[in-house]
């Protein structure tokens, strides 16, 4: 038991140290700077087992509390996880990120990409027994189009001009401009029951009790209860259109922080958690569990504020990337639990293009590129300078993300070797977001991550017109990339789209719009006798209605 | 006495208003805000504007303050920014019973354990018992309770499995009183330790002082037995200052339980406060700040009144 004791001590210490740091790290927006927790582990083979068994409850641990269960108004991960149990969209994406039909029987798109006709499957019922019809679809997709809509999802519906009922099971969507993300992303939004919500004034829908006390959907699980601050419970929907889920219930338990989550998992108080790479070895030692791992759908980057003149020259940015030993960051800081990144797209994606310029660790090359750009150590103090100004900047990152906190320290060392003074600064999450984004842009360099959509679309982040108000807070600008992104947006054919994005990745890599650092792995720990689990990079609970517990001997 | 109480209550009003102004200002000055924190970064600027307008975040701070104060006077704490539309009052009421339970049990625990030990220490000063009580209570005072909580969770819950790791009851199991008590034990004990240490020290000092008084010596000289002297004559006088402490313990209601609730995943108002602060849920933070300020004021008031009641020497 020697090992256990030291483990225990170590855990206590880390918990004590990180109690105040860790609290804000989870529960941020699905599409927002990601809080990833990396590591590596080969996916295990599913143990061959018999027929699925009906019954059993699973307790899922989460460090974030949901806010409300209406996907047109919520943006946090815990809420959308639970929405995934309760609702269905017209389409969904499988583990290869291919679009699959969900409530829709078929989606027929016109050649010009401006009209999409959706046929619904018949006989699908809401949890209250009412059948899903075209009216529900029209109602749901009209929410973000309404002028009184106060919600954050408008951007996904920007191209949508009208949604009309053709007959009881057919709906026509008309777009004002081609939007390739419309079918895979927009049509995956939940279908809400019109018969319950039609009389709610649109301005108040976001605050309606439906969202917090009695959400009704078509999903595999029905909302049961929400014990504020404790858990949300959903129970099996016997009439689910794909058949009753095997599990009787899912309890989504809210746990204070990552360390408590691990402790609760070890004690058996929760059954399913995501394990940060830093705790992977600890978790592996727990008996009776298995860990499923794979590349997560996100990347972490180092961005430079290109409003500042010194970062505007791509040569300087290339040099900065050359100065960074990313392999070492992945192997030393992350225990090898991830992959070095070169483009803003996951290797898991069908759109991934590895044929891009790469700027590997090469301090000499970094120095000569910097010298070309006029940065030299003229006064012999060991630091590069230009026009009497020292090459010195502050790297900000968010508090509570251990990996990022370590990375900025390593970066400081590596930059020092080429004569650049880079000072780390750790900022509390919400203050950090406010400082770095429009209209403040109060930073020199930042370490942050993006979680990726299953369908790549980069203009929100890299298009020139997204600098003033959008997410292009590094102020990257490249006319050619702009044109290609606009063109891709109008391209319906997926092969052609992939081709265009291949070029965009090349330009962005050549320009080093960001220094792409790494793709982290994700690890999910669960009981050994859980069957039917399929790893999905984006979704912890993919196809949860097919999960089942084998009887334990 | 009555005029004294009325005067004290009236004095509390400007104090409370001052507290609301300061805390409102501090919350507004904190970096980051609800729009930076919880919004989908993809939100359209006009939608962000609509949100800001709807919740009145675009108005000047003093207008927001007056509006908020006015609503609060009517008992309306507003609605949560994070959990859109949920009344703050409802959120607090959901959590309050849990916090009350934890506080009452831990206070009782602290009293039941520490007062007798304090008296025993005072009765035999500088004995072995006194020293061990003193050392234990100093240890208790010096131990941060979040740390103690974590140690106990790791040791008693995770390693030995004797206690649950957190929460108010075991999920997916039918209600049982024992299960609730089982979950309450560790957090109540941890929360009690800090109070316990203080109370023991306070009781001891106060009793010692009383036991050294002339009238005690007289009582003993008259031939009363030691125990009788202590419990009949000493106790009443010795505990007067201790009673004051209770009034002063009241404000720890919210403040004291923040960390313990966080550590034990105890869904009380302390945890609500903690989470709301991180999410910049202004209405919730403000409501809880004001409530705890009210507790501070009431606590002090109560302490003074209790003192007046128990100590006939004090006149007003």
PDB file of N, CA, C and O in Angstrom, chain A residues 26-51:
ATOM      1  N   UNK A  26     -13.617  24.586 -16.673  1.00  0.00           N
ATOM      2  CA  UNK A  26     -14.546  23.805 -17.475  1.00  0.00           C
ATOM      3  C   UNK A  26     -15.716  24.624 -17.941  1.00  0.00           C
ATOM      4  O   UNK A  26     -15.834  25.803 -17.676  1.00  0.00           O
ATOM      5  N   UNK A  27     -16.584  23.959 -18.631  1.00  0.00           N
ATOM      6  CA  UNK A  27     -17.883  24.540 -18.925  1.00  0.00           C
ATOM      7  C   UNK A  27     -17.873  25.773 -19.788  1.00  0.00           C
ATOM      8  O   UNK A  27     -18.736  26.608 -19.647  1.00  0.00           O
ATOM      9  N   UNK A  28     -16.924  25.873 -20.636  1.00  0.00           N
ATOM     10  CA  UNK A  28     -16.992  27.003 -21.538  1.00  0.00           C
ATOM     11  C   UNK A  28     -17.669  26.596 -22.839  1.00  0.00           C
ATOM     12  O   UNK A  28     -18.093  25.489 -23.012  1.00  0.00           O
ATOM     13  N   UNK A  29     -17.773  27.572 -23.703  1.00  0.00           N
ATOM     14  CA  UNK A  29     -18.591  27.341 -24.883  1.00  0.00           C
ATOM     15  C   UNK A  29     -18.054  26.253 -25.778  1.00  0.00           C
ATOM     16  O   UNK A  29     -16.864  26.071 -25.924  1.00  0.00           O
ATOM     17  N   UNK A  30     -18.989  25.586 -26.399  1.00  0.00           N
ATOM     18  CA  UNK A  30     -18.621  24.484 -27.278  1.00  0.00           C
ATOM     19  C   UNK A  30     -17.728  24.960 -28.414  1.00  0.00           C
ATOM     20  O   UNK A  30     -16.771  24.316 -28.758  1.00  0.00           O
ATOM     21  N   UNK A  31     -18.036  26.097 -28.967  1.00  0.00           N
ATOM     22  CA  UNK A  31     -17.286  26.564 -30.121  1.00  0.00           C
ATOM     23  C   UNK A  31     -16.226  27.580 -29.709  1.00  0.00           C
ATOM     24  O   UNK A  31     -15.675  28.272 -30.539  1.00  0.00           O
ATOM     25  N   UNK A  32     -16.000  27.713 -28.440  1.00  0.00           N
ATOM     26  CA  UNK A  32     -15.135  28.785 -27.999  1.00  0.00           C
ATOM     27  C   UNK A  32     -13.761  28.235 -27.690  1.00  0.00           C
ATOM     28  O   UNK A  32     -13.525  27.038 -27.788  1.00  0.00           O
ATOM     29  N   UNK A  33     -12.862  29.121 -27.325  1.00  0.00           N
ATOM     30  CA  UNK A  33     -11.529  28.659 -26.959  1.00  0.00           C
ATOM     31  C   UNK A  33     -11.651  27.424 -26.073  1.00  0.00           C
ATOM     32  O   UNK A  33     -12.273  27.474 -25.029  1.00  0.00           O
ATOM     33  N   UNK A  34     -11.076  26.365 -26.506  1.00  0.00           N
ATOM     34  CA  UNK A  34     -11.345  25.094 -25.840  1.00  0.00           C
ATOM     35  C   UNK A  34     -10.474  24.901 -24.619  1.00  0.00           C
ATOM     36  O   UNK A  34      -9.357  25.371 -24.556  1.00  0.00           O
ATOM     37  N   UNK A  35     -11.015  24.187 -23.665  1.00  0.00           N
ATOM     38  CA  UNK A  35     -10.284  23.835 -22.456  1.00  0.00           C
ATOM     39  C   UNK A  35      -9.930  22.379 -22.599  1.00  0.00           C
ATOM     40  O   UNK A  35     -10.630  21.527 -22.079  1.00  0.00           O
ATOM     41  N   UNK A  36      -8.874  22.091 -23.286  1.00  0.00           N
ATOM     42  CA  UNK A  36      -8.723  20.672 -23.480  1.00  0.00           C
ATOM     43  C   UNK A  36      -7.766  20.056 -22.485  1.00  0.00           C
ATOM     44  O   UNK A  36      -7.030  20.735 -21.781  1.00  0.00           O
ATOM     45  N   UNK A  37      -7.844  18.771 -22.388  1.00  0.00           N
ATOM     46  CA  UNK A  37      -7.107  18.041 -21.388  1.00  0.00           C
ATOM     47  C   UNK A  37      -6.513  16.827 -22.057  1.00  0.00           C
ATOM     48  O   UNK A  37      -7.183  15.835 -22.248  1.00  0.00           O
ATOM     49  N   UNK A  38      -5.288  16.928 -22.443  1.00  0.00           N
ATOM     50  CA  UNK A  38      -4.721  15.961 -23.369  1.00  0.00           C
ATOM     51  C   UNK A  38      -4.005  14.781 -22.724  1.00  0.00           C
ATOM     52  O   UNK A  38      -3.771  14.760 -21.536  1.00  0.00           O
ATOM     53  N   UNK A  39      -3.643  13.835 -23.524  1.00  0.00           N
ATOM     54  CA  UNK A  39      -2.853  12.667 -23.146  1.00  0.00           C
ATOM     55  C   UNK A  39      -2.929  11.619 -24.254  1.00  0.00           C
ATOM     56  O   UNK A  39      -3.567  11.841 -25.254  1.00  0.00           O
ATOM     57  N   UNK A  40      -2.291  10.487 -24.046  1.00  0.00           N
ATOM     58  CA  UNK A  40      -2.329   9.481 -25.109  1.00  0.00           C
ATOM     59  C   UNK A  40      -2.565   8.071 -24.594  1.00  0.00           C
ATOM     60  O   UNK A  40      -2.130   7.678 -23.545  1.00  0.00           O
ATOM     61  N   UNK A  41      -3.248   7.315 -25.415  1.00  0.00           N
ATOM     62  CA  UNK A  41      -3.603   5.951 -25.038  1.00  0.00           C
ATOM     63  C   UNK A  41      -4.293   5.323 -26.227  1.00  0.00           C
ATOM     64  O   UNK A  41      -5.145   5.938 -26.849  1.00  0.00           O
ATOM     65  N   UNK A  42      -3.898   4.107 -26.542  1.00  0.00           N
ATOM     66  CA  UNK A  42      -4.516   3.506 -27.723  1.00  0.00           C
ATOM     67  C   UNK A  42      -5.911   2.991 -27.392  1.00  0.00           C
ATOM     68  O   UNK A  42      -6.129   2.422 -26.341  1.00  0.00           O
ATOM     69  N   UNK A  43      -6.832   3.249 -28.300  1.00  0.00           N
ATOM     70  CA  UNK A  43      -8.186   2.767 -28.042  1.00  0.00           C
ATOM     71  C   UNK A  43      -8.177   1.261 -27.858  1.00  0.00           C
ATOM     72  O   UNK A  43      -7.555   0.540 -28.637  1.00  0.00           O
ATOM     73  N   UNK A  44      -8.866   0.796 -26.853  1.00  0.00           N
ATOM     74  CA  UNK A  44      -8.883  -0.643 -26.613  1.00  0.00           C
ATOM     75  C   UNK A  44      -9.944  -1.304 -27.468  1.00  0.00           C
ATOM     76  O   UNK A  44     -10.933  -0.705 -27.835  1.00  0.00           O
ATOM     77  N   UNK A  45      -9.688  -2.556 -27.736  1.00  0.00           N
ATOM     78  CA  UNK A  45     -10.679  -3.319 -28.469  1.00  0.00           C
ATOM     79  C   UNK A  45     -11.910  -3.515 -27.589  1.00  0.00           C
ATOM     80  O   UNK A  45     -11.806  -3.764 -26.389  1.00  0.00           O
ATOM     81  N   UNK A  46     -13.050  -3.390 -28.194  1.00  0.00           N
ATOM     82  CA  UNK A  46     -14.280  -3.668 -27.452  1.00  0.00           C
ATOM     83  C   UNK A  46     -14.303  -5.153 -27.113  1.00  0.00           C
ATOM     84  O   UNK A  46     -14.112  -6.002 -27.989  1.00  0.00           O
ATOM     85  N   UNK A  47     -14.483  -5.456 -25.837  1.00  0.00           N
ATOM     86  CA  UNK A  47     -14.517  -6.857 -25.457  1.00  0.00           C
ATOM     87  C   UNK A  47     -15.728  -7.516 -26.097  1.00  0.00           C
ATOM     88  O   UNK A  47     -16.822  -6.960 -26.077  1.00  0.00           O
ATOM     89  N   UNK A  48     -15.531  -8.680 -26.696  1.00  0.00           N
ATOM     90  CA  UNK A  48     -16.682  -9.343 -27.293  1.00  0.00           C
ATOM     91  C   UNK A  48     -17.656  -9.735 -26.185  1.00  0.00           C
ATOM     92  O   UNK A  48     -17.258 -10.225 -25.141  1.00  0.00           O
ATOM     93  N   UNK A  49     -18.903  -9.458 -26.395  1.00  0.00           N
ATOM     94  CA  UNK A  49     -19.846  -9.741 -25.335  1.00  0.00           C
ATOM     95  C   UNK A  49     -21.165 -10.134 -25.933  1.00  0.00           C
ATOM     96  O   UNK A  49     -21.403 -10.004 -27.123  1.00  0.00           O
ATOM     97  N   UNK A  50     -22.039 -10.585 -25.088  1.00  0.00           N
ATOM     98  CA  UNK A  50     -23.296 -11.149 -25.558  1.00  0.00           C
ATOM     99  C   UNK A  50     -24.311 -10.108 -25.943  1.00  0.00           C
ATOM    100  O   UNK A  50     -23.971  -9.030 -26.403  1.00  0.00           O
ATOM    101  N   UNK A  51     -25.554 -10.480 -25.795  1.00  0.00           N
ATOM    102  CA  UNK A  51     -26.660  -9.605 -26.152  1.00  0.00           C
ATOM    103  C   UNK A  51     -26.732  -8.426 -25.193  1.00  0.00           C
ATOM    104  O   UNK A  51     -26.465  -8.572 -24.000  1.00  0.00           O
TER     105      UNK A  51
END
